[in-house]
PDB file of C-alpha atoms and ligand atoms in Angstrom:
ATOM      1  CA  UNK A1277      36.734 -98.318 -88.604  1.00 77.00           C
ATOM      2  CA  UNK A1278      38.142-101.702 -86.774  1.00 90.00           C
ATOM      3  CA  UNK A1279      35.874-104.207 -85.120  1.00 97.00           C
ATOM      4  CA  UNK A1280      35.819-103.005 -81.083  1.00 98.00           C
ATOM      5  CA  UNK A1281      37.882-106.781 -79.552  1.00 98.00           C
ATOM      6  CA  UNK A1282      35.534-107.984 -76.534  1.00 99.00           C
ATOM      7  CA  UNK A1283      36.759-110.998 -75.077  1.00 99.00           C
ATOM      8  CA  UNK A1284      34.755-112.948 -72.753  1.00 99.00           C
ATOM      9  CA  UNK A1285      35.475-114.879 -69.606  1.00 99.00           C
ATOM     10  CA  UNK A1286      33.978-117.618 -69.049  1.00 98.00           C
ATOM     11  CA  UNK A1287      33.341-118.692 -65.540  1.00 98.00           C
ATOM     12  CA  UNK A1288      32.188-122.380 -65.078  1.00 98.00           C
ATOM     13  CA  UNK A1289      35.215-125.155 -65.678  1.00 98.00           C
ATOM     14  CA  UNK A1290      32.858-127.487 -63.793  1.00 98.00           C
ATOM     15  CA  UNK A1291      32.143-131.152 -64.906  1.00 98.00           C
ATOM     16  CA  UNK A1292      29.644-130.819 -67.354  1.00 97.00           C
ATOM     17  CA  UNK A1293      29.464-127.443 -67.185  1.00 98.00           C
ATOM     18  CA  UNK A1294      27.032-125.841 -69.259  1.00 98.00           C
ATOM     19  CA  UNK A1295      28.161-121.793 -69.013  1.00 98.00           C
ATOM     20  CA  UNK A1296      29.694-122.248 -72.551  1.00 97.00           C
ATOM     21  CA  UNK A1297      26.909-122.643 -74.683  1.00 97.00           C
ATOM     22  CA  UNK A1298      25.756-120.067 -74.131  1.00 98.00           C
ATOM     23  CA  UNK A1299      29.706-117.956 -73.860  1.00 98.00           C
ATOM     24  CA  UNK A1300      29.775-119.610 -77.943  1.00 97.00           C
ATOM     25  CA  UNK A1301      26.022-118.132 -78.885  1.00 98.00           C
ATOM     26  CA  UNK A1302      27.335-114.714 -77.476  1.00 98.00           C
ATOM     27  CA  UNK A1303      30.283-115.005 -79.386  1.00 98.00           C
ATOM     28  CA  UNK A1304      28.096-115.705 -82.408  1.00 97.00           C
ATOM     29  CA  UNK A1305      25.836-113.041 -82.450  1.00 98.00           C
ATOM     30  CA  UNK A1306      28.780-110.413 -81.169  1.00 98.00           C
ATOM     31  CA  UNK A1307      30.844-111.571 -84.422  1.00 98.00           C
ATOM     32  CA  UNK A1308      27.020-111.116 -86.803  1.00 97.00           C
ATOM     33  CA  UNK A1309      27.143-107.496 -85.645  1.00 97.00           C
ATOM     34  CA  UNK A1310      30.318-107.156 -87.804  1.00 97.00           C
ATOM     35  CA  UNK A1311      31.958-105.163 -85.266  1.00 98.00           C
ATOM     36  CA  UNK A1312      33.202-107.085 -82.917  1.00 98.00           C
ATOM     37  CA  UNK A1313      36.334-109.044 -83.129  1.00 98.00           C
ATOM     38  CA  UNK A1314      35.127-112.072 -79.857  1.00 98.00           C
ATOM     39  CA  UNK A1315      37.281-114.288 -78.644  1.00 98.00           C
ATOM     40  CA  UNK A1316      35.905-116.825 -75.662  1.00 98.00           C
ATOM     41  CA  UNK A1317      38.782-116.844 -72.507  1.00 98.00           C
ATOM     42  CA  UNK A1318      38.193-120.328 -71.237  1.00 98.00           C
ATOM     43  CA  UNK A1319      38.757-120.151 -67.498  1.00 98.00           C
ATOM     44  CA  UNK A1320      39.216-123.637 -67.615  1.00 98.00           C
ATOM     45  CA  UNK A1321      42.293-123.808 -69.932  1.00 98.00           C
ATOM     46  CA  UNK A1322      43.772-120.805 -68.150  1.00 98.00           C
ATOM     47  CA  UNK A1323      43.689-123.499 -64.636  1.00 98.00           C
ATOM     48  CA  UNK A1324      44.966-120.605 -62.773  1.00 98.00           C
ATOM     49  CA  UNK A1325      46.209-121.363 -59.174  1.00 98.00           C
ATOM     50  CA  UNK A1326      44.213-119.815 -55.964  1.00 98.00           C
ATOM     51  CA  UNK A1327      46.485-115.931 -56.359  1.00 98.00           C
ATOM     52  CA  UNK A1328      49.001-114.777 -54.202  1.00 97.00           C
ATOM     53  CA  UNK A1329      49.970-111.657 -55.451  1.00 97.00           C
ATOM     54  CA  UNK A1330      48.260-109.862 -58.758  1.00 97.00           C
ATOM     55  CA  UNK A1331      50.371-109.367 -61.516  1.00 97.00           C
ATOM     56  CA  UNK A1332      51.562-106.052 -61.117  1.00 95.00           C
ATOM     57  CA  UNK A1333      53.284-106.874 -58.040  1.00 96.00           C
ATOM     58  CA  UNK A1334      54.773-109.593 -59.135  1.00 95.00           C
ATOM     59  CA  UNK A1335      58.034-110.850 -61.356  1.00 94.00           C
ATOM     60  CA  UNK A1336      57.152-114.372 -61.703  1.00 95.00           C
ATOM     61  CA  UNK A1337      53.210-114.816 -62.515  1.00 96.00           C
ATOM     62  CA  UNK A1338      52.134-118.487 -63.268  1.00 96.00           C
ATOM     63  CA  UNK A1339      51.368-119.614 -67.062  1.00 97.00           C
ATOM     64  CA  UNK A1340      48.595-117.530 -68.597  1.00 98.00           C
ATOM     65  CA  UNK A1341      48.770-114.468 -66.172  1.00 98.00           C
ATOM     66  CA  UNK A1342      50.641-112.972 -68.648  1.00 98.00           C
ATOM     67  CA  UNK A1343      49.011-113.221 -71.997  1.00 98.00           C
ATOM     68  CA  UNK A1344      45.171-112.988 -70.175  1.00 98.00           C
ATOM     69  CA  UNK A1345      46.842-109.310 -68.906  1.00 98.00           C
ATOM     70  CA  UNK A1346      47.903-108.585 -72.483  1.00 98.00           C
ATOM     71  CA  UNK A1347      44.536-109.473 -74.176  1.00 98.00           C
ATOM     72  CA  UNK A1348      42.138-107.886 -70.812  1.00 98.00           C
ATOM     73  CA  UNK A1349      44.183-104.948 -71.673  1.00 98.00           C
ATOM     74  CA  UNK A1350      44.028-104.365 -75.027  1.00 98.00           C
ATOM     75  CA  UNK A1351      40.714-105.173 -74.960  1.00 98.00           C
ATOM     76  CA  UNK A1352      38.168-102.345 -75.429  1.00 98.00           C
ATOM     77  CA  UNK A1353      35.048-104.053 -73.207  1.00 98.00           C
ATOM     78  CA  UNK A1354      35.230-107.519 -71.735  1.00 99.00           C
ATOM     79  CA  UNK A1355      32.106-109.634 -71.120  1.00 99.00           C
ATOM     80  CA  UNK A1356      31.879-112.551 -67.860  1.00 99.00           C
ATOM     81  CA  UNK A1357      29.747-115.645 -68.874  1.00 98.00           C
ATOM     82  CA  UNK A1358      29.133-117.039 -64.852  1.00 98.00           C
ATOM     83  CA  UNK A1359      27.527-119.847 -63.481  1.00 98.00           C
ATOM     84  CA  UNK A1360      25.324-118.774 -60.120  1.00 98.00           C
ATOM     85  CA  UNK A1361      26.771-121.153 -57.088  1.00 98.00           C
ATOM     86  CA  UNK A1362      25.156-120.697 -54.475  1.00 97.00           C
ATOM     87  CA  UNK A1363      23.706-116.700 -54.933  1.00 97.00           C
ATOM     88  CA  UNK A1364      26.780-115.376 -56.263  1.00 98.00           C
ATOM     89  CA  UNK A1365      29.653-116.367 -58.525  1.00 98.00           C
ATOM     90  CA  UNK A1366      31.780-119.512 -59.000  1.00 98.00           C
ATOM     91  CA  UNK A1367      35.648-118.685 -56.614  1.00 98.00           C
ATOM     92  CA  UNK A1368      37.644-119.881 -59.654  1.00 98.00           C
ATOM     93  CA  UNK A1369      35.681-116.271 -60.760  1.00 98.00           C
ATOM     94  CA  UNK A1370      37.016-114.097 -58.933  1.00 98.00           C
ATOM     95  CA  UNK A1371      40.043-115.796 -58.431  1.00 98.00           C
ATOM     96  CA  UNK A1372      40.911-114.948 -61.239  1.00 98.00           C
ATOM     97  CA  UNK A1373      39.405-111.556 -61.775  1.00 98.00           C
ATOM     98  CA  UNK A1374      42.086-110.823 -58.364  1.00 98.00           C
ATOM     99  CA  UNK A1375      44.836-111.504 -60.156  1.00 98.00           C
ATOM    100  CA  UNK A1376      44.669-107.974 -62.086  1.00 98.00           C
ATOM    101  CA  UNK A1377      43.802-104.122 -61.948  1.00 98.00           C
ATOM    102  CA  UNK A1378      44.978-101.905 -65.069  1.00 98.00           C
ATOM    103  CA  UNK A1379      43.549-104.097 -67.269  1.00 98.00           C
ATOM    104  CA  UNK A1380      40.435-103.460 -66.628  1.00 98.00           C
ATOM    105  CA  UNK A1381      40.197 -98.948 -66.563  1.00 98.00           C
ATOM    106  CA  UNK A1382      37.237 -97.238 -67.357  1.00 98.00           C
ATOM    107  CA  UNK A1383      36.283-100.506 -69.601  1.00 98.00           C
ATOM    108  CA  UNK A1384      32.127-101.202 -70.115  1.00 98.00           C
ATOM    109  CA  UNK A1385      31.053-104.616 -69.237  1.00 98.00           C
ATOM    110  CA  UNK A1386      28.368-106.713 -69.457  1.00 98.00           C
ATOM    111  CA  UNK A1387      27.373-109.122 -67.657  1.00 98.00           C
ATOM    112  CA  UNK A1388      25.794-112.894 -68.685  1.00 98.00           C
ATOM    113  CA  UNK A1389      24.942-114.770 -65.001  1.00 98.00           C
ATOM    114  CA  UNK A1390      23.932-118.670 -65.521  1.00 98.00           C
ATOM    115  CA  UNK A1391      21.908-121.266 -64.142  1.00 98.00           C
ATOM    116  CA  UNK A1392      19.565-124.157 -64.462  1.00 98.00           C
ATOM    117  CA  UNK A1393      16.404-122.912 -62.328  1.00 96.00           C
ATOM    118  CA  UNK A1394      13.972-120.238 -62.673  1.00 96.00           C
ATOM    119  CA  UNK A1395      15.836-116.494 -62.076  1.00 95.00           C
ATOM    120  CA  UNK A1396      18.816-117.043 -64.751  1.00 97.00           C
ATOM    121  CA  UNK A1397      21.614-116.436 -61.826  1.00 97.00           C
ATOM    122  CA  UNK A1398      20.501-113.291 -61.266  1.00 96.00           C
ATOM    123  CA  UNK A1399      21.163-113.579 -57.822  1.00 96.00           C
ATOM    124  CA  UNK A1400      25.593-113.112 -58.898  1.00 97.00           C
ATOM    125  CA  UNK A1401      24.366-110.526 -61.404  1.00 98.00           C
ATOM    126  CA  UNK A1402      24.952-107.616 -58.895  1.00 96.00           C
ATOM    127  CA  UNK A1403      27.331-108.853 -56.817  1.00 97.00           C
ATOM    128  CA  UNK A1404      29.939-109.226 -59.738  1.00 98.00           C
ATOM    129  CA  UNK A1405      28.532-105.700 -60.439  1.00 98.00           C
ATOM    130  CA  UNK A1406      30.336-104.632 -57.146  1.00 98.00           C
ATOM    131  CA  UNK A1407      33.657-106.364 -58.100  1.00 98.00           C
ATOM    132  CA  UNK A1408      33.300-104.842 -61.545  1.00 98.00           C
ATOM    133  CA  UNK A1409      33.047-101.485 -59.752  1.00 98.00           C
ATOM    134  CA  UNK A1410      35.567-101.591 -57.500  1.00 98.00           C
ATOM    135  CA  UNK A1411      38.322-103.923 -60.276  1.00 98.00           C
ATOM    136  CA  UNK A1412      37.551-100.143 -61.699  1.00 98.00           C
ATOM    137  CA  UNK A1413      35.955-101.544 -64.633  1.00 98.00           C
ATOM    138  CA  UNK A1414      31.990 -99.779 -65.636  1.00 98.00           C
ATOM    139  CA  UNK A1415      29.682-102.762 -65.751  1.00 98.00           C
ATOM    140  CA  UNK A1416      26.268-101.759 -67.667  1.00 98.00           C
ATOM    141  CA  UNK A1417      22.837-101.322 -66.781  1.00 98.00           C
ATOM    142  CA  UNK A1418      21.711-104.006 -69.707  1.00 98.00           C
ATOM    143  CA  UNK A1419      22.620-108.363 -68.764  1.00 98.00           C
ATOM    144  CA  UNK A1420      22.316-111.341 -70.647  1.00 98.00           C
ATOM    145  CA  UNK A1421      20.460-113.947 -66.958  1.00 98.00           C
ATOM    146  CA  UNK A1422      20.182-116.966 -68.721  1.00 98.00           C
ATOM    147  CA  UNK A1423      17.464-119.232 -67.222  1.00 98.00           C
ATOM    148  CA  UNK A1424      17.273-123.301 -67.112  1.00 98.00           C
ATOM    149  CA  UNK A1425      20.058-123.236 -69.243  1.00 98.00           C
ATOM    150  CA  UNK A1426      19.616-126.958 -69.670  1.00 97.00           C
ATOM    151  CA  UNK A1427      16.518-127.085 -71.789  1.00 97.00           C
ATOM    152  CA  UNK A1428      17.273-123.391 -73.452  1.00 98.00           C
ATOM    153  CA  UNK A1429      20.198-123.721 -75.698  1.00 97.00           C
ATOM    154  CA  UNK A1430      21.169-126.812 -77.330  1.00 94.00           C
ATOM    155  CA  UNK A1431      24.772-128.656 -77.383  1.00 87.00           C
ATOM    156  CA  UNK A1432      25.364-125.741 -79.778  1.00 87.00           C
ATOM    157  CA  UNK A1433      25.171-123.455 -78.156  1.00 90.00           C
ATOM    158  CA  UNK A1434      22.277-122.390 -80.312  1.00 95.00           C
ATOM    159  CA  UNK A1435      18.955-121.005 -77.544  1.00 97.00           C
ATOM    160  CA  UNK A1436      15.833-122.911 -77.922  1.00 96.00           C
ATOM    161  CA  UNK A1437      13.891-120.004 -77.482  1.00 94.00           C
ATOM    162  CA  UNK A1438      13.477-117.105 -80.175  1.00 94.00           C
ATOM    163  CA  UNK A1439      12.985-114.758 -77.086  1.00 96.00           C
ATOM    164  CA  UNK A1440      16.966-115.302 -76.659  1.00 98.00           C
ATOM    165  CA  UNK A1441      17.970-113.245 -79.505  1.00 97.00           C
ATOM    166  CA  UNK A1442      15.139-110.570 -78.962  1.00 97.00           C
ATOM    167  CA  UNK A1443      17.734-110.232 -75.202  1.00 98.00           C
ATOM    168  CA  UNK A1444      21.305-111.033 -77.146  1.00 98.00           C
ATOM    169  CA  UNK A1445      20.478-108.222 -79.503  1.00 98.00           C
ATOM    170  CA  UNK A1446      19.137-106.073 -76.940  1.00 98.00           C
ATOM    171  CA  UNK A1447      22.375-106.549 -74.321  1.00 98.00           C
ATOM    172  CA  UNK A1448      24.870-106.494 -77.273  1.00 98.00           C
ATOM    173  CA  UNK A1449      23.361-102.847 -78.030  1.00 98.00           C
ATOM    174  CA  UNK A1450      23.754-101.861 -75.004  1.00 98.00           C
ATOM    175  CA  UNK A1451      27.412-103.148 -74.825  1.00 98.00           C
ATOM    176  CA  UNK A1452      28.397-101.395 -78.144  1.00 98.00           C
ATOM    177  CA  UNK A1453      26.781 -98.095 -76.845  1.00 98.00           C
ATOM    178  CA  UNK A1454      28.751 -97.811 -74.309  1.00 98.00           C
ATOM    179  CA  UNK A1455      31.895 -99.491 -75.227  1.00 98.00           C
ATOM    180  CA  UNK A1456      32.017 -96.890 -78.577  1.00 98.00           C
ATOM    181  CA  UNK A1457      31.245 -93.914 -75.595  1.00 98.00           C
ATOM    182  CA  UNK A1458      34.410 -95.001 -73.384  1.00 98.00           C
ATOM    183  CA  UNK A1459      36.451 -96.029 -76.802  1.00 98.00           C
ATOM    184  CA  UNK A1460      35.643 -92.633 -78.424  1.00 97.00           C
ATOM    185  CA  UNK A1461      36.665 -90.868 -74.723  1.00 98.00           C
ATOM    186  CA  UNK A1462      39.524 -92.353 -74.194  1.00 96.00           C
ATOM    187  CA  UNK A1463      40.696 -91.043 -78.211  1.00 96.00           C
ATOM    188  CA  UNK A1464      39.984 -87.870 -77.388  1.00 97.00           C
ATOM    189  CA  UNK A1465      42.372 -87.729 -73.703  1.00 95.00           C
ATOM    190  CA  UNK A1466      44.920 -89.279 -75.827  1.00 87.00           C
TER     191      UNK A1466
HETATM  192  C1  FMN B2508      27.692-125.049 -56.159  1.00 74.36           C
HETATM  193  C2  FMN B2508      26.658-124.730 -57.361  1.00 74.36           C
HETATM  194  C3  FMN B2508      26.263-124.214 -56.136  1.00 74.36           C
HETATM  195  C4  FMN B2508      24.594-123.589 -57.074  1.00 74.36           C
HETATM  196  N1  FMN B2508      24.003-122.678 -56.800  1.00 74.36           N
HETATM  197  C5  FMN B2508      22.952-122.460 -57.754  1.00 74.36           C
HETATM  198  C6  FMN B2508      21.977-121.255 -56.748  1.00 74.36           C
HETATM  199  O1  FMN B2508      22.901-120.315 -56.025  1.00 74.36           O
HETATM  200  N2  FMN B2508      20.925-121.457 -57.725  1.00 74.36           N
HETATM  201  C7  FMN B2508      20.974-120.994 -59.405  1.00 74.36           C
HETATM  202  O2  FMN B2508      19.975-120.841 -60.422  1.00 74.36           O
HETATM  203  N3  FMN B2508      22.103-122.226 -59.820  1.00 74.36           N
HETATM  204  C8  FMN B2508      22.851-123.206 -58.615  1.00 74.36           C
HETATM  205  N4  FMN B2508      23.538-124.371 -59.260  1.00 74.36           N
HETATM  206  C9  FMN B2508      22.476-124.725 -60.613  1.00 74.36           C
HETATM  207  C10 FMN B2508      23.382-123.755 -61.988  1.00 74.36           C
HETATM  208  O3  FMN B2508      22.406-122.556 -61.982  1.00 74.36           O
HETATM  209  C11 FMN B2508      23.826-125.335 -62.601  1.00 74.36           C
HETATM  210  O4  FMN B2508      25.644-125.334 -62.471  1.00 74.36           O
HETATM  211  C12 FMN B2508      23.891-124.371 -64.114  1.00 74.36           C
HETATM  212  O5  FMN B2508      24.300-125.608 -64.993  1.00 74.36           O
HETATM  213  C13 FMN B2508      24.874-123.859 -64.554  1.00 74.36           C
HETATM  214  O6  FMN B2508      26.266-123.603 -64.026  1.00 74.36           O
HETATM  215  P1  FMN B2508      27.521-124.997 -65.371  1.00 74.36           P
HETATM  216  O7  FMN B2508      28.030-123.603 -66.548  1.00 74.36           O
HETATM  217  O8  FMN B2508      27.949-124.764 -63.566  1.00 74.36           O
HETATM  218  O9  FMN B2508      26.546-126.123 -65.757  1.00 74.36           O
HETATM  219  C14 FMN B2508      24.754-124.396 -58.148  1.00 74.36           C
HETATM  220  C15 FMN B2508      25.838-125.422 -59.238  1.00 74.36           C
HETATM  221  C16 FMN B2508      26.583-125.995 -57.998  1.00 74.36           C
HETATM  222  C17 FMN B2508      27.575-126.581 -58.456  1.00 74.36           C
END
């Protein structure tokens, strides 16, 4: 069976950012399942300008937007790794998400939230799920919250607590369940 293509949108562009550690960790664990082709889509590299209009209403999109759209369109599911800023998600993430719409249709979305505090970014989780609902995606019930990221992950993206291996396995297991179910239904409709 072909692996599922699941890109990871990395929603932090902050100087000295910690969230890439979590994105790298998840990408590696996704690959290790042997069932997922994972790729990190780093918003710092795409550097999209402020969204003036959605891609499907524009014939002059900024550089990188069409390429990003093609990756979302090809995706069987999507993972978002986002830091929590002021109880919400970063503006750069919302700006990027707003460029697209048809690309998300009925795609399972797994959300990993990252914070330097004790709560693991769960206050932005609920808000981001609502955004993804509105975009026509299917946010999954499981999540991957990472508190005190600066202590809990080393620079290579290895967790210092075994707990994260367990919760990543459970999070990715749920994501695969929904990805399989949605992909099978889409195949039946073809
Ligand atoms: C503008 C800003 C607002 C923040 N607000 C919160 C917050 O509401 N809750 C929280 O737990 N951490 C907050 N933080 C700290 C982040 O959790 C911290 O930056 C963490 O390392 C994860 O994000 P990173 O990828 O930016 O490193 C904030 C950080 C910034 C820069």
